[in-house]
PDB file of C-alpha atoms and ligand atoms in Angstrom:
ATOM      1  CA  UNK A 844      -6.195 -12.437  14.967  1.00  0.00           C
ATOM      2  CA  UNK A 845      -3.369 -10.302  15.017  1.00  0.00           C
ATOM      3  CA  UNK A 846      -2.095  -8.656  11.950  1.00  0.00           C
ATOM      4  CA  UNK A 847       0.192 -11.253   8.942  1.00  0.00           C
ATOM      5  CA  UNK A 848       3.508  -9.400   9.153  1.00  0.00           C
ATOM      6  CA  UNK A 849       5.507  -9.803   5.455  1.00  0.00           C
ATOM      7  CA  UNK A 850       9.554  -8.694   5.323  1.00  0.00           C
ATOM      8  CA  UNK A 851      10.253  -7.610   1.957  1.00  0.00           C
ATOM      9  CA  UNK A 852      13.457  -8.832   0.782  1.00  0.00           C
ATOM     10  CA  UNK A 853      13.751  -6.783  -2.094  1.00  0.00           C
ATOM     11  CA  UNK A 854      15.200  -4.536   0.687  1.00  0.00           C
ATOM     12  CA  UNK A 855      17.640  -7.183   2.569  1.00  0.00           C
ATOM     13  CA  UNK A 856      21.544  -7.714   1.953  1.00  0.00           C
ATOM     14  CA  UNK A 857      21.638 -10.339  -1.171  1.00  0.00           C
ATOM     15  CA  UNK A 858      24.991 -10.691  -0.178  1.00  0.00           C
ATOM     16  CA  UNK A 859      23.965 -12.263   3.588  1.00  0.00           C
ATOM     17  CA  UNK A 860      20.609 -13.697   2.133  1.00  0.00           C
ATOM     18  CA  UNK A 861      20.959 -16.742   4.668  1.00  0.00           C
ATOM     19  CA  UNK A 862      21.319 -14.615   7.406  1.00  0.00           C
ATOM     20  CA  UNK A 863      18.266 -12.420   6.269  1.00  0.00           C
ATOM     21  CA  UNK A 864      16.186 -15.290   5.972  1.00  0.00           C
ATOM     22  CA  UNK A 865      16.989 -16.259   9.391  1.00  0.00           C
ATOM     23  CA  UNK A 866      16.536 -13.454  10.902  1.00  0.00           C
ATOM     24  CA  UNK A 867      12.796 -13.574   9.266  1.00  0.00           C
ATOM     25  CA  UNK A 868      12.859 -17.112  10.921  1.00  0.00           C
ATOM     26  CA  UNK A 869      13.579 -16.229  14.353  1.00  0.00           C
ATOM     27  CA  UNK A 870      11.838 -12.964  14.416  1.00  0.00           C
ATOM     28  CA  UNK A 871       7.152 -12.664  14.699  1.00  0.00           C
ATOM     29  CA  UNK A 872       6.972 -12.177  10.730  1.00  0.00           C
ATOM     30  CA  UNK A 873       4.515 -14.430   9.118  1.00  0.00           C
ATOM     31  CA  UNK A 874       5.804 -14.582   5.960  1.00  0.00           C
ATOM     32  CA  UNK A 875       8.695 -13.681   3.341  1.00  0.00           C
ATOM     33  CA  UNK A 876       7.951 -11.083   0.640  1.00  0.00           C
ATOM     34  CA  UNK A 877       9.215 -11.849  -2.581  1.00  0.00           C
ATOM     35  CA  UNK A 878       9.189  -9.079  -5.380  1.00  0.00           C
ATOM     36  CA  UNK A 879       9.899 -10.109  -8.812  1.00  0.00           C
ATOM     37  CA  UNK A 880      10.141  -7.126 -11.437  1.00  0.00           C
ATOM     38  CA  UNK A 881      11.057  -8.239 -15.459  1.00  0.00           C
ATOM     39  CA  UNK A 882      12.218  -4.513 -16.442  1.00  0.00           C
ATOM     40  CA  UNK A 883       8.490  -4.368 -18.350  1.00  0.00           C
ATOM     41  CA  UNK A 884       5.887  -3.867 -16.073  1.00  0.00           C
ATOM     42  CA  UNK A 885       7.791  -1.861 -13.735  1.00  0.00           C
ATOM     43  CA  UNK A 886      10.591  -0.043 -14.619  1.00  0.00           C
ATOM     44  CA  UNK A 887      13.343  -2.057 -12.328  1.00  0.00           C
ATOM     45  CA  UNK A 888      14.659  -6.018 -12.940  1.00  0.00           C
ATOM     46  CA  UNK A 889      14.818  -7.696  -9.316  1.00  0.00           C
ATOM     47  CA  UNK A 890      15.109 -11.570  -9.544  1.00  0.00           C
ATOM     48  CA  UNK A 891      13.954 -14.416 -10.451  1.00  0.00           C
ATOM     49  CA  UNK A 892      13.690 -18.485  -9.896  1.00  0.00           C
ATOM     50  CA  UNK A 893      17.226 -18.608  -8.422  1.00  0.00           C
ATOM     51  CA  UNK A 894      17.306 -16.542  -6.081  1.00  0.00           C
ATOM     52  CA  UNK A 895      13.794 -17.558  -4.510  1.00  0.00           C
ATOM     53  CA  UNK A 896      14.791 -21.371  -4.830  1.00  0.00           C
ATOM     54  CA  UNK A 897      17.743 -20.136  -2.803  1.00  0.00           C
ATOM     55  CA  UNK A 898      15.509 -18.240  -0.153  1.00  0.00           C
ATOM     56  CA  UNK A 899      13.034 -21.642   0.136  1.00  0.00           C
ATOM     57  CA  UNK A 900      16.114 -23.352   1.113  1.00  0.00           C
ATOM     58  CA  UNK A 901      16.717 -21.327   4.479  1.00  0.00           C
ATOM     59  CA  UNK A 902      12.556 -19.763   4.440  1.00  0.00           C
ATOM     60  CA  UNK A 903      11.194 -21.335   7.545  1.00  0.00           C
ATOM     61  CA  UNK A 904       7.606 -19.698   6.773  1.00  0.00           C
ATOM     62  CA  UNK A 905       5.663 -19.083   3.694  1.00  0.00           C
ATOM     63  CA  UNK A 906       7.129 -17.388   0.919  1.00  0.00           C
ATOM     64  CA  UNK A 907       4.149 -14.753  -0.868  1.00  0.00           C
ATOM     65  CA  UNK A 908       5.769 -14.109  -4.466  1.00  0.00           C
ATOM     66  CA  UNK A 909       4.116 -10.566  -5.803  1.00  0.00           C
ATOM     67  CA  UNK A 910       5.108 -10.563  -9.650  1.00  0.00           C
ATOM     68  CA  UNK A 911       5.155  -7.409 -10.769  1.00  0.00           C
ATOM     69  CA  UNK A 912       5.495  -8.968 -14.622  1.00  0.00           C
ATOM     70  CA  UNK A 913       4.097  -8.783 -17.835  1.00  0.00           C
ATOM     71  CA  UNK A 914       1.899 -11.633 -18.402  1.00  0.00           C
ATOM     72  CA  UNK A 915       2.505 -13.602 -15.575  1.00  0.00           C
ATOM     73  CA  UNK A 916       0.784 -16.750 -16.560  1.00  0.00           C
ATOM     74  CA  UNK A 917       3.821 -17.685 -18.814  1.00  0.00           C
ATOM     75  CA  UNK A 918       5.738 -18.615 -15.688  1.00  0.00           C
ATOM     76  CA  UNK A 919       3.045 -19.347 -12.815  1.00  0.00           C
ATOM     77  CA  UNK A 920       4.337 -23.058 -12.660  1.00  0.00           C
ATOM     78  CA  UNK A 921       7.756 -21.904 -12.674  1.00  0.00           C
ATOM     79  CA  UNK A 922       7.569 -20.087  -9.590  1.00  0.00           C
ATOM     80  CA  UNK A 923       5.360 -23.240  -7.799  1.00  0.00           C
ATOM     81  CA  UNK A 924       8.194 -25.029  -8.739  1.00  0.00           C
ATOM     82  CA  UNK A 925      10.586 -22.812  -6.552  1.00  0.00           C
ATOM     83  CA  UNK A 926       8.674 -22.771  -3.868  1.00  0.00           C
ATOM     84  CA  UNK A 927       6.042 -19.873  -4.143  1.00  0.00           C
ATOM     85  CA  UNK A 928       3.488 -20.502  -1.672  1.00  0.00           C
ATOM     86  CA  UNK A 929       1.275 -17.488  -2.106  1.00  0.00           C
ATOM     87  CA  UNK A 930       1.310 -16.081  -5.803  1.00  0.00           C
ATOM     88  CA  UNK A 931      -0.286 -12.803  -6.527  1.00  0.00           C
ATOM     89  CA  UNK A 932      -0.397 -10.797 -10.163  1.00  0.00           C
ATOM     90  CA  UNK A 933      -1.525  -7.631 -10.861  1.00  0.00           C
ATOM     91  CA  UNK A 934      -4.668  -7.051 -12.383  1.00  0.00           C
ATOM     92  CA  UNK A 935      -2.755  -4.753 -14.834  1.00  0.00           C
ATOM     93  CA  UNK A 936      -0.294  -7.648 -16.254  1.00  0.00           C
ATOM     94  CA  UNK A 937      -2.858 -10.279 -17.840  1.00  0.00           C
ATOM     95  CA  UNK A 938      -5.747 -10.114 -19.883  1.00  0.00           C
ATOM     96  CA  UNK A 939      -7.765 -13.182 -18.514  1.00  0.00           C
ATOM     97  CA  UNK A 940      -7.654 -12.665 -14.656  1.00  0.00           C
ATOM     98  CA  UNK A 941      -9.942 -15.285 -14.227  1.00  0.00           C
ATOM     99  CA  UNK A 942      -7.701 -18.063 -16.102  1.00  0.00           C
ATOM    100  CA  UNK A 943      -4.631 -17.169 -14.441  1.00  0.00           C
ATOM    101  CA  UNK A 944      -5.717 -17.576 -11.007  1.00  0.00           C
ATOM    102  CA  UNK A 945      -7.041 -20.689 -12.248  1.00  0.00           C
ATOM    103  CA  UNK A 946      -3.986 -21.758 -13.075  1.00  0.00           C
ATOM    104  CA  UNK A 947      -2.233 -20.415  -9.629  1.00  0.00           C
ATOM    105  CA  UNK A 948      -4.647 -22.739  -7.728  1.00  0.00           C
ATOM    106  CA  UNK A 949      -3.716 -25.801  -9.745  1.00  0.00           C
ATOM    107  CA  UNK A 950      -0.487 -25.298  -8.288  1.00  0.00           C
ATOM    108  CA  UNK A 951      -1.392 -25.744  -5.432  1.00  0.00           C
ATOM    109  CA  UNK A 952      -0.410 -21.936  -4.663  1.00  0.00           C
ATOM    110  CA  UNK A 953      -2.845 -19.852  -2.990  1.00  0.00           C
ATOM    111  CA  UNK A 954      -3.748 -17.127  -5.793  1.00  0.00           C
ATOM    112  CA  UNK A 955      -4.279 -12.921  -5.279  1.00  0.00           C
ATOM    113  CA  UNK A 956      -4.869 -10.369  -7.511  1.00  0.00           C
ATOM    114  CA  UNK A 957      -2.407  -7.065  -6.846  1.00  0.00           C
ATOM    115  CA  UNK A 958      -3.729  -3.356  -7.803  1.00  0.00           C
ATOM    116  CA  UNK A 959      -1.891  -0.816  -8.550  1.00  0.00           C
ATOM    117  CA  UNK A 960      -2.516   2.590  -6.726  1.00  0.00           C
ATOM    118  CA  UNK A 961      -4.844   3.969  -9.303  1.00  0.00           C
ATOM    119  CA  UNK A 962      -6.880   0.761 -10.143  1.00  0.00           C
ATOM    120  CA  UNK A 963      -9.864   1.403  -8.254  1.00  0.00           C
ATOM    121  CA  UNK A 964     -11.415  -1.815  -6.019  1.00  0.00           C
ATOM    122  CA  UNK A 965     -14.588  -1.936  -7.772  1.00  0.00           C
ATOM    123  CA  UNK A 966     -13.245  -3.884 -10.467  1.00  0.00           C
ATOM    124  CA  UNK A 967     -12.511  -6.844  -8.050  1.00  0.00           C
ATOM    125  CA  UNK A 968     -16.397  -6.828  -7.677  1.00  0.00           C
ATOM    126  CA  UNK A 969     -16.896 -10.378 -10.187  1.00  0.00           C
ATOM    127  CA  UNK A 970     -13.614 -12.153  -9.522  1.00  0.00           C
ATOM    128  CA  UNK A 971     -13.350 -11.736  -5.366  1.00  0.00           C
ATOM    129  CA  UNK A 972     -14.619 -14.384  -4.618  1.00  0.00           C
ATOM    130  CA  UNK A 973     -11.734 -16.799  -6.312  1.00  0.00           C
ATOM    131  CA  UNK A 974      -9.017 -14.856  -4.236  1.00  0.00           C
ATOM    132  CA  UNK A 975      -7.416 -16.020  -1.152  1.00  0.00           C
ATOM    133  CA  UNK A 976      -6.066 -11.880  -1.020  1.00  0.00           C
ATOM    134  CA  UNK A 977      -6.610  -8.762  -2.646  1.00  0.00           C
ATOM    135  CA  UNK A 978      -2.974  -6.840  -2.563  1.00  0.00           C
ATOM    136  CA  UNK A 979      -2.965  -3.473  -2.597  1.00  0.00           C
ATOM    137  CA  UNK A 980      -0.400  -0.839  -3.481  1.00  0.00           C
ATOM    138  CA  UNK A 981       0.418   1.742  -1.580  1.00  0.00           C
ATOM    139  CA  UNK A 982       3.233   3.086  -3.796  1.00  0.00           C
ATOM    140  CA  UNK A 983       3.934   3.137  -7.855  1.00  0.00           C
ATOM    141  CA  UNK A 984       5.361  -0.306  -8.117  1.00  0.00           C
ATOM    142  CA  UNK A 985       8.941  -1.272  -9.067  1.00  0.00           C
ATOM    143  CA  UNK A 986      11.273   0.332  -6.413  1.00  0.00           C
ATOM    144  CA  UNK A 987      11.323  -0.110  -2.335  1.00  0.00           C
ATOM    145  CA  UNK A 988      11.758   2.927   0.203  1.00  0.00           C
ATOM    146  CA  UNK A 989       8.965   5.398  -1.463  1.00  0.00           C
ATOM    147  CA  UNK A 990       6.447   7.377   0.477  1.00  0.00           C
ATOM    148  CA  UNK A 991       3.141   5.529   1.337  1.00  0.00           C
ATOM    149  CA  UNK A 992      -0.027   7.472  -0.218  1.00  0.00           C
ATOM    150  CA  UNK A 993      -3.041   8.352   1.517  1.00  0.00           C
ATOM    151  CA  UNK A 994      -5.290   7.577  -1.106  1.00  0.00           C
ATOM    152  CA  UNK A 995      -4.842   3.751   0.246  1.00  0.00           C
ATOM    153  CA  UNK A 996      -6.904   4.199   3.279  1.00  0.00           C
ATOM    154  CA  UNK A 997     -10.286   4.619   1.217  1.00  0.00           C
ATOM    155  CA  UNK A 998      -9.184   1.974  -1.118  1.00  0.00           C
ATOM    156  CA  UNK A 999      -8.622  -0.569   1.963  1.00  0.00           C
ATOM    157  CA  UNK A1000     -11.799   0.497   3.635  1.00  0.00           C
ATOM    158  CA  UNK A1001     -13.989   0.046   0.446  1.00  0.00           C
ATOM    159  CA  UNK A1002     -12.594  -3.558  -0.388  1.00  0.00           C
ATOM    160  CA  UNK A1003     -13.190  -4.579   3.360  1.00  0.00           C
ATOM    161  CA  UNK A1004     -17.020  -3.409   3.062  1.00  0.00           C
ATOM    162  CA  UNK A1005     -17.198  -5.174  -0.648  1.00  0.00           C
ATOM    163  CA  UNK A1006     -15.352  -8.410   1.093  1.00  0.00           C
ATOM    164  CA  UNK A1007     -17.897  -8.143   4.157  1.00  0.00           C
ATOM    165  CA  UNK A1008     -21.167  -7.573   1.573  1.00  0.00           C
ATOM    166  CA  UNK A1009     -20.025 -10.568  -0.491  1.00  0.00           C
ATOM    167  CA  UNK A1010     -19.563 -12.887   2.984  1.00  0.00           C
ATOM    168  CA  UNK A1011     -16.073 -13.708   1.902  1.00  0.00           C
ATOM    169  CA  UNK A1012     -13.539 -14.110   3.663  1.00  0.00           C
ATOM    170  CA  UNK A1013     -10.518 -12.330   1.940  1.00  0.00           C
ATOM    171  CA  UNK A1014      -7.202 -11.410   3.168  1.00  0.00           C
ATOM    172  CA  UNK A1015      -6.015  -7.644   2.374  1.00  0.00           C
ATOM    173  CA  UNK A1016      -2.322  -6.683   2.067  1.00  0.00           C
ATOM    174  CA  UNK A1017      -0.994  -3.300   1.560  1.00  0.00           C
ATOM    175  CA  UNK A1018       2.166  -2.724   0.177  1.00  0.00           C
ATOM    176  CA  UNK A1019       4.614  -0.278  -0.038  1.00  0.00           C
ATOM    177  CA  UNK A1020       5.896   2.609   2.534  1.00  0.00           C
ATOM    178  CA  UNK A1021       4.492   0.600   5.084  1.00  0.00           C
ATOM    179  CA  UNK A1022       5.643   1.778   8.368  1.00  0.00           C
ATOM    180  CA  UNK A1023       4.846   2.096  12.326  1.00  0.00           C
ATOM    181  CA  UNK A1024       2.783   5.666  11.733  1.00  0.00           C
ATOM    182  CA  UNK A1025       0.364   3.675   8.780  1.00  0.00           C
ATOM    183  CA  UNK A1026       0.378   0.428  10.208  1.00  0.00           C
ATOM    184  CA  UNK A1027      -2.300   1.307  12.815  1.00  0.00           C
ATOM    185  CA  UNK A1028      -3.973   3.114  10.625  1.00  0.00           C
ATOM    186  CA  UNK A1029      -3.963   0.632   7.698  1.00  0.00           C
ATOM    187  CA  UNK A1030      -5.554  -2.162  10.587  1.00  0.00           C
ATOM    188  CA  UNK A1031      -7.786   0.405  11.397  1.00  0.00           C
ATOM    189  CA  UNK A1032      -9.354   0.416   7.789  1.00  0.00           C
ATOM    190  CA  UNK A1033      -9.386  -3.233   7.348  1.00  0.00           C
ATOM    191  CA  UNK A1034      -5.821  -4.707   6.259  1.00  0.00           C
ATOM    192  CA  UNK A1035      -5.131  -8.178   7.130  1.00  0.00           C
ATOM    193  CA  UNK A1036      -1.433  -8.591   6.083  1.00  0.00           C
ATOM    194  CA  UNK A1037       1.443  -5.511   6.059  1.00  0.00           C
ATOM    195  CA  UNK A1038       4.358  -5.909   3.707  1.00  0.00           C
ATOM    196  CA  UNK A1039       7.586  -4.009   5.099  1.00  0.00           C
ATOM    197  CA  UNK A1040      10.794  -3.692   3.315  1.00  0.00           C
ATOM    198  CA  UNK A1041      13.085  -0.247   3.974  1.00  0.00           C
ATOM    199  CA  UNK A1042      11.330  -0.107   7.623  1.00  0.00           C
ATOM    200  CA  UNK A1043      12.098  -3.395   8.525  1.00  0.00           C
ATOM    201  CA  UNK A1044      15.650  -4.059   7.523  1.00  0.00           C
ATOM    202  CA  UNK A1045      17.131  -0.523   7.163  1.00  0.00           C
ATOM    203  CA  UNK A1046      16.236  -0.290  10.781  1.00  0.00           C
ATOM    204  CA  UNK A1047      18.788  -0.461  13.527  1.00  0.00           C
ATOM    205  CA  UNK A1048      17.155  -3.974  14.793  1.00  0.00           C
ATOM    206  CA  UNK A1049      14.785  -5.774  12.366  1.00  0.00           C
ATOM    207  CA  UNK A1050      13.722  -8.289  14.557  1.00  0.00           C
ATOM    208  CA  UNK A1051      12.557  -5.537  17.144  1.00  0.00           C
ATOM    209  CA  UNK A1052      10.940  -3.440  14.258  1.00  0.00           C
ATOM    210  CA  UNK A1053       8.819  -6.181  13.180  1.00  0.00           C
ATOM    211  CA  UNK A1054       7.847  -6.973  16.655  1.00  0.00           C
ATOM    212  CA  UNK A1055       6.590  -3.508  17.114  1.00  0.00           C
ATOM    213  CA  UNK A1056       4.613  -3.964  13.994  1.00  0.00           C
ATOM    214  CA  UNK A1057       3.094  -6.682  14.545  1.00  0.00           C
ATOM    215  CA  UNK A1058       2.135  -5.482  18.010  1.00  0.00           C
ATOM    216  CA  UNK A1059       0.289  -2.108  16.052  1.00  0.00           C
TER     217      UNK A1059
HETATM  218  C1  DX5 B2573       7.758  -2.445  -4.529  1.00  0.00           C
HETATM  219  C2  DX5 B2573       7.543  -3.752  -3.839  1.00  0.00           C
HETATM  220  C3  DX5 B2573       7.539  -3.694  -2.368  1.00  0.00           C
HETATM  221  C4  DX5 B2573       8.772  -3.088  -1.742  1.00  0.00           C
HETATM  222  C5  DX5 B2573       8.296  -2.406  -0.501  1.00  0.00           C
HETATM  223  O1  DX5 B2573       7.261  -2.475  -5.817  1.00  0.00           O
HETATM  224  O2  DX5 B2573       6.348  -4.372  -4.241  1.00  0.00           O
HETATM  225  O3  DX5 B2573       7.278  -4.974  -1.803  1.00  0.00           O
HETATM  226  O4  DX5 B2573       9.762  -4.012  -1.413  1.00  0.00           O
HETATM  227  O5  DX5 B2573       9.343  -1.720   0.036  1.00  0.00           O
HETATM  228  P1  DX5 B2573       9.140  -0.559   1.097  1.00  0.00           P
HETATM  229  O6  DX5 B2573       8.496  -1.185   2.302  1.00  0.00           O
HETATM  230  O7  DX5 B2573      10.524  -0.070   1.318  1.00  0.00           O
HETATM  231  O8  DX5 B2573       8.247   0.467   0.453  1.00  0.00           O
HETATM  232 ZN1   ZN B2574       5.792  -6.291  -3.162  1.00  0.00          ZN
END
């Protein structure tokens, strides 16, 4: 299986959003990559319902919403609504993990847990088993074109030998920084799924840049 390639369009031109989306479309991406920041959790405001009911409209492959807000299970139905169809919080943003990916899967959503960059794995030990992906970040969350940290190789290598010891079947995406020099790298260690956002569309030709990641 080759590697789940995810645009971030946090990075793309809101003001051509259609013609973002189709280039997503038409390009070897896998999915969209929606970022939603509320100002709290992270320190920037993205978007919201809106603007992703807007994207679904033109999104000709699945849309994986990362909310990177405070407790996220105050709008989980919201964004199913809008056409989330992967929905991932961050283990840092609500209390009772457990009950909000509950309530992602009665969505009909697939659910995944997000950790931040210092949020070691091990505390995904008791809960791994109810995710359909572990996300994790390679950056401080909250802005796009920062520098990828090495400390995410260990962290992606662990989770696949917790993932394998368990006999799950997880997914693992890495986020943030992500670009041709880490991608191999990243597969290498165990990641399943590469978000991309300043590497794919500040790049002369998108379409081509994703192509050569998802050939890595
Ligand atoms: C940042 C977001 C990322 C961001 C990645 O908090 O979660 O998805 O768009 O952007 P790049 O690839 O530019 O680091
Ligand atoms: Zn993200």
């Amino acid at each position: 299986m080759s590697v789940i390639i995810a645009p971030s369009i946090l990075a793309a031109d809101f003001g051509n959003l259609q013609r973002d989306c189709e280039m997503v479309n038409n390009s070897k991406a896998d999915w969209f990559h929606i970022d939603v920041m509320d100002g709290h959790f992270v320190p920037n405001i993205s978007y919201g319902m809106p603007v992703i009911k807007s994207i679904k409209k033109h999104a000709k492959k699945p849309l994986d919403v990362h909310l990177m807000i405070e407790k996220p299970e105050r709008y989980i139905e919201d964004f199913a609504k809008v056409g989330a169809d992967i929905i991932t919080v961050h283990y840092e943003s609500t209390i009772h993990l457990h009950r909000t990916l509950t309530q992602i899967k009665n969505t009909g959503c697939k659910a995944g847990i997000v950790l931040n960059l210092t949020t070691p794995v091990s505390v995904l030990e008791d809960i791994l088993d109810k995710c359909y992906m572990v996300l994790i970040m390679s950056i401080n969350p909250g802005f796009g074109g920062q520098k990828f940290e090495d400390v995410t190789y260990n962290k992606v290598r662990k989770l696949r030998k917790m993932i394998k010891d368990q006999g799950l079947n997880v997914l693992i995406e890495i986020d943030g920084g992500v670009n041709a020099t880490n991608a191999p790298k990243l597969i290498e260690a165990g990641a399943d799924a590469l978000v991309a956002g300043s590497f794919v569309f500040k790049s002369d030709n998108p379409t081509k840049t994703i192509e050569d990641l998802k050939n890595c």
